[in-house]
Amino acid sequence: MSLITLTTDFGSGSPYTAVLKGVILTINPRATLVDITHDIPAQDIREGAVVLDDVANRFPEGTVHLAVVDPGVGTERAIVCARIGKRLFVAPDNGLLSRLAAKTPPEWIFRLENPEYRLDPVSTTFHGRDIMAPAAAYLSLGVDPSRFGPPHEALSTLEWPHPVVRHDRVEGVVMRIDSFGNLITNISGDMLAGRPTDGRACIVCNIYETWGVYNAYGEHPFGTLIALVGSNGCLELAIVGESAAERLGIGVGTPVVVAWE
Amino acid sequence: MSLITLTTDFGSGSPYTAVLKGVILTINPRATLVDITHDIPAQDIREGAVVLDDVANRFPEGTVHLAVVDPGVGTERAIVCARIGKRLFVAPDNGLLSRLAAKTPPEWIFRLENPEYRLDPVSTTFHGRDIMAPAAAYLSLGVDPSRFGPPHEALSTLEWPHPVVRHDRVEGVVMRIDSFGNLITNISGDMLAGRPTDGRACIVCNIYETWGVYNAYGEHPFGTLIALVGSNGCLELAIVGESAAERLGIGVGTPVVVAWE
Amino acid sequence: MSLITLTTDFGSGSPYTAVLKGVILTINPRATLVDITHDIPAQDIREGAVVLDDVANRFPEGTVHLAVVDPGVGTERAIVCARIGKRLFVAPDNGLLSRLAAKTPPEWIFRLENPEYRLDPVSTTFHGRDIMAPAAAYLSLGVDPSRFGPPHEALSTLEWPHPVVRHDRVEGVVMRIDSFGNLITNISGDMLAGRPTDGRACIVCNIYETWGVYNAYGEHPFGTLIALVGSNGCLELAIVGESAAERLGIGVGTPVVVAWE
């Protein structure tokens, strides 16, 4: 199998995405292509990093994940391929891989500098097409990544908020709004282990409060604000049958506290 | 061939869809995946049922259709696989398959309960990922569906509006708005057979009227409200070159009457 | 390989797109399907033609490009397949292929009239499904295109604006807004060859001006209006980190002038 996924900020329906696929299939006609998302907000490296971290390991071992959120295209930032855990990644080195790499240090990182594995000529504005898509295709064909260029010492990192676990509270933030408008936090279910999750747990986000950490959306009446440990293992806030983000006007970065009396 | 389609309310560009695909390709790396749509309005089981009914039989025999519109995730509703006609379906038993099954009774239905064919652990909030996607992948590999769990007696049904055929009129409703804003009704072309379709037929929807049932959009001037029997065999109302739904402010459920004097 | 791409105005997430895919995979279960875009504005043949021209040649030789932007469905326009350069195209003959064909005259064009290679019955409102998708699938299987119908003399053309190159200026127009809101013009980089591209070049679009033609978005502060030769080889106007189309309120067809004193 040669499975390549694509994660970009090009927008759903952008022909630029098709161009990446055309380049890949020209090099490896047998590649299987899967879109992770193209709806990363334009140039939002952080959101791209969070999505990759959530999704990448759900794909088979050996999958090549191509990620193009690249506001610095044409400037000095490096473009790299890396092995992180059992999967391969191609991306600009701008922090896009930093959330994954913070959990699992890359086994190797190489810079994509060898013109033999790039399109010719290379534009100054679309390195996704000219450098990254070809590298993903060659990786899927089994090309040794050391042929792409010299080793790259370390990936750039972004500052990520760390939840704070205290004796009477856990403090985190909203990391991502999902497509249902649920507020996904960086407070993992593990951080709540051994603490009451019934009505003694008070979850506060902005001016809103709810009590108890539940198991399913459908247990509560339509319109109720609830907290539950979601499918990625982290605490989330949801309004049953509606978008919590829209109803409450809450965005990424808003503090969330779970407190016990 | 192992062809699997996906129909969800996750929204175009949702990474949750990619997660389903990652799970499927981990189990069956040779599966061919096709998106039917991910733009079913959130938790709108009816719309999902209508779309599946319109589209499922356009796919090859043996196709596995995975459908995840699942507001009751984590509650007591069953999750099933079923053979309906010559295709296989995996879905929550909440009515999502009921429009198809009303026309073609399922040959068999099994509940997805065997932990051997689920991910481990199973979350309480994403059974699409943990139970349904694996079952679709195993079905595409030829696993006998009786291995998933016990037979399921009958699918849950939803109430569907039935068109009324009288001597001087046929009464139906708008079932679906398509992506061009055309108003697709539940009045089939057959119900008009043997009746005049020229200017003697008056089609009324809300406060709007048009006369005659035509064959093509392009026969009329831009901006004209027309009625025609559309590509799924049902009467639809369209405004040439525009969105009838937007221009007329008409939604699903609005009554439509074809009347002859 | 049998690679088929799809370009339509059905909208992202439209089940009509899935129907095309179902029809294709029923005829050629081994086809690889790639979406170019389904977000061509409804019935906007010009935009479809521009996108096809930008993207089609990025795909492997022999790719079958299926394009359905078909406001005249059911009327007298022909439906054709054509070989243009090293790729195959299936489309209504309404100008959709005219921008490609203006650069590379088609090697052959055949009309899709043979009922043997159409679905039966053929609707009056969805020839994409009933005529074009089957032809694309049969082409991908290697069926000789002369079997589809008689030769078609020439493709319909649309009037395309031609840039004007003068001794002290080049005059063009905005041809397309990309998904980042960049304004892509019809002024190719070649037309600027041998002229100053530093601050002596003044680029004017509507009431906005910028000086110099640059190489990358990231070289300038956030919010700056810049001109650069983009990834398709044409001059484009961009606002760093924002949508120029939205910020400046500029649409397709707006004149753009590059002037030297």
mmCIF file of N, CA and C in Angstrom, chain C residues 120-185:
data_model
loop_
_atom_site.group_PDB
_atom_site.id
_atom_site.type_symbol
_atom_site.label_atom_id
_atom_site.label_comp_id
_atom_site.label_asym_id
_atom_site.label_seq_id
_atom_site.Cartn_x
_atom_site.Cartn_y
_atom_site.Cartn_z
ATOM 1 N N ASP C 120 -29.423 4.040 -19.701
ATOM 2 C CA ASP C 120 -30.736 3.917 -20.319
ATOM 3 C C ASP C 120 -31.780 3.835 -19.202
ATOM 4 N N PRO C 121 -32.751 4.749 -19.100
ATOM 5 C CA PRO C 121 -32.985 5.873 -20.007
ATOM 6 C C PRO C 121 -32.067 7.055 -19.714
ATOM 7 N N VAL C 122 -31.996 7.968 -20.657
ATOM 8 C CA VAL C 122 -31.274 9.220 -20.452
ATOM 9 C C VAL C 122 -32.269 10.273 -19.986
ATOM 10 N N SER C 123 -32.017 10.870 -18.837
ATOM 11 C CA SER C 123 -32.902 11.934 -18.336
ATOM 12 C C SER C 123 -32.704 13.193 -19.171
ATOM 13 N N THR C 124 -33.563 14.157 -18.966
ATOM 14 C CA THR C 124 -33.390 15.444 -19.651
ATOM 15 C C THR C 124 -32.659 16.452 -18.784
ATOM 16 N N THR C 125 -32.373 16.082 -17.550
ATOM 17 C CA THR C 125 -31.827 17.090 -16.636
ATOM 18 C C THR C 125 -30.475 16.724 -16.028
ATOM 19 N N PHE C 126 -29.963 15.551 -16.304
ATOM 20 C CA PHE C 126 -28.701 15.168 -15.668
ATOM 21 C C PHE C 126 -27.860 14.340 -16.649
ATOM 22 N N HIS C 127 -27.385 15.032 -17.684
ATOM 23 C CA HIS C 127 -26.551 14.357 -18.679
ATOM 24 C C HIS C 127 -25.171 14.035 -18.134
ATOM 25 N N GLY C 128 -24.762 14.747 -17.066
ATOM 26 C CA GLY C 128 -23.510 14.375 -16.400
ATOM 27 C C GLY C 128 -23.549 12.914 -15.983
ATOM 28 N N ARG C 129 -24.659 12.528 -15.394
ATOM 29 C CA ARG C 129 -24.832 11.144 -14.928
ATOM 30 C C ARG C 129 -25.065 10.164 -16.071
ATOM 31 N N ASP C 130 -25.913 10.550 -17.013
ATOM 32 C CA ASP C 130 -26.426 9.582 -17.975
ATOM 33 C C ASP C 130 -25.560 9.453 -19.231
ATOM 34 N N ILE C 131 -24.799 10.503 -19.543
ATOM 35 C CA ILE C 131 -24.013 10.492 -20.785
ATOM 36 C C ILE C 131 -22.528 10.704 -20.518
ATOM 37 N N MET C 132 -22.205 11.725 -19.723
ATOM 38 C CA MET C 132 -20.790 12.080 -19.571
ATOM 39 C C MET C 132 -20.028 11.131 -18.652
ATOM 40 N N ALA C 133 -20.588 10.802 -17.497
ATOM 41 C CA ALA C 133 -19.872 9.888 -16.591
ATOM 42 C C ALA C 133 -19.629 8.531 -17.254
ATOM 43 N N PRO C 134 -20.637 7.951 -17.936
ATOM 44 C CA PRO C 134 -20.347 6.682 -18.621
ATOM 45 C C PRO C 134 -19.223 6.831 -19.653
ATOM 46 N N ALA C 135 -19.240 7.915 -20.428
ATOM 47 C CA ALA C 135 -18.191 8.086 -21.444
ATOM 48 C C ALA C 135 -16.823 8.177 -20.797
ATOM 49 N N ALA C 136 -16.723 8.912 -19.686
ATOM 50 C CA ALA C 136 -15.431 9.013 -19.001
ATOM 51 C C ALA C 136 -14.969 7.634 -18.548
ATOM 52 N N ALA C 137 -15.905 6.850 -18.018
ATOM 53 C CA ALA C 137 -15.540 5.501 -17.554
ATOM 54 C C ALA C 137 -15.099 4.624 -18.727
ATOM 55 N N TYR C 138 -15.827 4.675 -19.824
ATOM 56 C CA TYR C 138 -15.441 3.844 -20.978
ATOM 57 C C TYR C 138 -14.101 4.300 -21.563
ATOM 58 N N LEU C 139 -13.887 5.610 -21.621
ATOM 59 C CA LEU C 139 -12.581 6.103 -22.088
ATOM 60 C C LEU C 139 -11.464 5.565 -21.210
ATOM 61 N N SER C 140 -11.701 5.548 -19.893
ATOM 62 C CA SER C 140 -10.658 5.079 -18.970
ATOM 63 C C SER C 140 -10.398 3.591 -19.150
ATOM 64 N N LEU C 141 -11.380 2.892 -19.733
ATOM 65 C CA LEU C 141 -11.199 1.467 -20.031
ATOM 66 C C LEU C 141 -10.545 1.258 -21.396
ATOM 67 N N GLY C 142 -10.306 2.350 -22.107
ATOM 68 C CA GLY C 142 -9.634 2.226 -23.391
ATOM 69 C C GLY C 142 -10.564 2.106 -24.591
ATOM 70 N N VAL C 143 -11.862 2.350 -24.390
ATOM 71 C CA VAL C 143 -12.789 2.299 -25.525
ATOM 72 C C VAL C 143 -12.392 3.367 -26.544
ATOM 73 N N ASP C 144 -12.408 3.012 -27.812
ATOM 74 C CA ASP C 144 -12.059 3.951 -28.879
ATOM 75 C C ASP C 144 -13.114 5.060 -28.938
ATOM 76 N N PRO C 145 -12.707 6.315 -28.828
ATOM 77 C CA PRO C 145 -13.694 7.402 -28.745
ATOM 78 C C PRO C 145 -14.563 7.538 -29.991
ATOM 79 N N SER C 146 -14.089 7.019 -31.122
ATOM 80 C CA SER C 146 -14.907 7.127 -32.337
ATOM 81 C C SER C 146 -16.164 6.269 -32.226
ATOM 82 N N ARG C 147 -16.199 5.376 -31.244
ATOM 83 C CA ARG C 147 -17.397 4.567 -31.055
ATOM 84 C C ARG C 147 -18.530 5.348 -30.391
ATOM 85 N N PHE C 148 -18.201 6.464 -29.763
ATOM 86 C CA PHE C 148 -19.226 7.233 -29.037
ATOM 87 C C PHE C 148 -20.159 7.995 -29.985
ATOM 88 N N GLY C 149 -19.640 8.351 -31.158
ATOM 89 C CA GLY C 149 -20.472 9.127 -32.067
ATOM 90 C C GLY C 149 -19.615 9.755 -33.152
ATOM 91 N N PRO C 150 -20.240 10.603 -33.988
ATOM 92 C CA PRO C 150 -19.524 11.194 -35.113
ATOM 93 C C PRO C 150 -18.502 12.224 -34.651
ATOM 94 N N PRO C 151 -17.518 12.487 -35.494
ATOM 95 C CA PRO C 151 -16.579 13.558 -35.181
ATOM 96 C C PRO C 151 -17.318 14.884 -35.028
ATOM 97 N N HIS C 152 -16.804 15.721 -34.180
ATOM 98 C CA HIS C 152 -17.403 17.041 -33.922
ATOM 99 C C HIS C 152 -16.424 18.053 -34.490
ATOM 100 N N GLU C 153 -16.945 18.927 -35.337
ATOM 101 C CA GLU C 153 -16.040 19.757 -36.125
ATOM 102 C C GLU C 153 -15.126 20.636 -35.266
ATOM 103 N N ALA C 154 -15.724 21.404 -34.397
ATOM 104 C CA ALA C 154 -14.909 22.342 -33.610
ATOM 105 C C ALA C 154 -15.619 22.635 -32.305
ATOM 106 N N LEU C 155 -14.841 22.938 -31.277
ATOM 107 C CA LEU C 155 -15.424 23.272 -29.984
ATOM 108 C C LEU C 155 -15.975 24.693 -30.001
ATOM 109 N N SER C 156 -17.068 24.893 -29.307
ATOM 110 C CA SER C 156 -17.569 26.256 -29.095
ATOM 111 C C SER C 156 -16.527 27.051 -28.328
ATOM 112 N N THR C 157 -16.480 28.324 -28.625
ATOM 113 C CA THR C 157 -15.504 29.143 -27.911
ATOM 114 C C THR C 157 -16.215 30.250 -27.164
ATOM 115 N N LEU C 158 -15.576 30.752 -26.147
ATOM 116 C CA LEU C 158 -16.036 31.939 -25.437
ATOM 117 C C LEU C 158 -15.058 33.055 -25.767
ATOM 118 N N GLU C 159 -15.515 34.269 -25.642
ATOM 119 C CA GLU C 159 -14.607 35.405 -25.783
ATOM 120 C C GLU C 159 -13.753 35.514 -24.529
ATOM 121 N N TRP C 160 -12.457 35.474 -24.682
ATOM 122 C CA TRP C 160 -11.575 35.647 -23.530
ATOM 123 C C TRP C 160 -10.851 36.976 -23.643
ATOM 124 N N PRO C 161 -10.735 37.705 -22.565
ATOM 125 C CA PRO C 161 -10.018 38.985 -22.635
ATOM 126 C C PRO C 161 -8.538 38.728 -22.883
ATOM 127 N N HIS C 162 -7.960 39.471 -23.811
ATOM 128 C CA HIS C 162 -6.537 39.320 -24.096
ATOM 129 C C HIS C 162 -5.772 40.469 -23.460
ATOM 130 N N PRO C 163 -4.712 40.170 -22.763
ATOM 131 C CA PRO C 163 -3.905 41.248 -22.199
ATOM 132 C C PRO C 163 -3.320 42.080 -23.343
ATOM 133 N N VAL C 164 -3.142 43.348 -23.085
ATOM 134 C CA VAL C 164 -2.562 44.245 -24.082
ATOM 135 C C VAL C 164 -1.185 44.667 -23.586
ATOM 136 N N VAL C 165 -0.171 44.430 -24.439
ATOM 137 C CA VAL C 165 1.199 44.763 -24.060
ATOM 138 C C VAL C 165 1.624 46.005 -24.842
ATOM 139 N N ARG C 166 1.875 47.114 -24.158
ATOM 140 C CA ARG C 166 2.330 48.357 -24.797
ATOM 141 C C ARG C 166 3.754 48.670 -24.339
ATOM 142 N N HIS C 167 4.305 49.734 -24.921
ATOM 143 C CA HIS C 167 5.702 50.025 -24.576
ATOM 144 C C HIS C 167 5.845 50.433 -23.115
ATOM 145 N N ASP C 168 4.830 51.052 -22.526
ATOM 146 C CA ASP C 168 4.981 51.534 -21.156
ATOM 147 C C ASP C 168 4.013 50.868 -20.177
ATOM 148 N N ARG C 169 3.293 49.862 -20.626
ATOM 149 C CA ARG C 169 2.319 49.249 -19.736
ATOM 150 C C ARG C 169 1.820 47.906 -20.278
ATOM 151 N N VAL C 170 1.340 47.079 -19.382
ATOM 152 C CA VAL C 170 0.631 45.851 -19.766
ATOM 153 C C VAL C 170 -0.732 45.924 -19.095
ATOM 154 N N GLU C 171 -1.773 45.667 -19.871
ATOM 155 C CA GLU C 171 -3.136 45.777 -19.348
ATOM 156 C C GLU C 171 -3.823 44.416 -19.376
ATOM 157 N N GLY C 172 -4.309 44.004 -18.249
ATOM 158 C CA GLY C 172 -5.023 42.734 -18.186
ATOM 159 C C GLY C 172 -6.238 42.844 -17.287
ATOM 160 N N VAL C 173 -6.733 41.696 -16.850
ATOM 161 C CA VAL C 173 -7.873 41.682 -15.927
ATOM 162 C C VAL C 173 -7.681 40.571 -14.896
ATOM 163 N N VAL C 174 -8.444 40.655 -13.815
ATOM 164 C CA VAL C 174 -8.498 39.559 -12.843
ATOM 165 C C VAL C 174 -9.292 38.417 -13.466
ATOM 166 N N MET C 175 -8.680 37.246 -13.562
ATOM 167 C CA MET C 175 -9.326 36.088 -14.185
ATOM 168 C C MET C 175 -10.000 35.195 -13.155
ATOM 169 N N ARG C 176 -9.422 35.158 -11.951
ATOM 170 C CA ARG C 176 -9.893 34.193 -10.976
ATOM 171 C C ARG C 176 -9.496 34.665 -9.586
ATOM 172 N N ILE C 177 -10.369 34.384 -8.615
ATOM 173 C CA ILE C 177 -10.028 34.615 -7.209
ATOM 174 C C ILE C 177 -9.690 33.244 -6.641
ATOM 175 N N ASP C 178 -8.523 33.094 -6.046
ATOM 176 C CA ASP C 178 -8.233 31.751 -5.527
ATOM 177 C C ASP C 178 -8.768 31.610 -4.100
ATOM 178 N N SER C 179 -8.536 30.446 -3.509
ATOM 179 C CA SER C 179 -9.177 30.173 -2.222
ATOM 180 C C SER C 179 -8.571 30.987 -1.076
ATOM 181 N N PHE C 180 -7.439 31.643 -1.319
ATOM 182 C CA PHE C 180 -6.883 32.552 -0.315
ATOM 183 C C PHE C 180 -7.349 33.993 -0.549
ATOM 184 N N GLY C 181 -8.136 34.202 -1.601
ATOM 185 C CA GLY C 181 -8.583 35.548 -1.934
ATOM 186 C C GLY C 181 -7.570 36.310 -2.767
ATOM 187 N N ASN C 182 -6.542 35.633 -3.269
ATOM 188 C CA ASN C 182 -5.592 36.287 -4.162
ATOM 189 C C ASN C 182 -6.247 36.539 -5.513
ATOM 190 N N LEU C 183 -5.874 37.637 -6.146
ATOM 191 C CA LEU C 183 -6.455 38.027 -7.430
ATOM 192 C C LEU C 183 -5.527 37.585 -8.548
ATOM 193 N N ILE C 184 -5.887 36.533 -9.260
ATOM 194 C CA ILE C 184 -5.016 35.981 -10.300
ATOM 195 C C ILE C 184 -5.382 36.640 -11.621
ATOM 196 N N THR C 185 -4.411 37.258 -12.282
ATOM 197 C CA THR C 185 -4.683 37.972 -13.535
ATOM 198 C C THR C 185 -4.337 37.117 -14.750
#
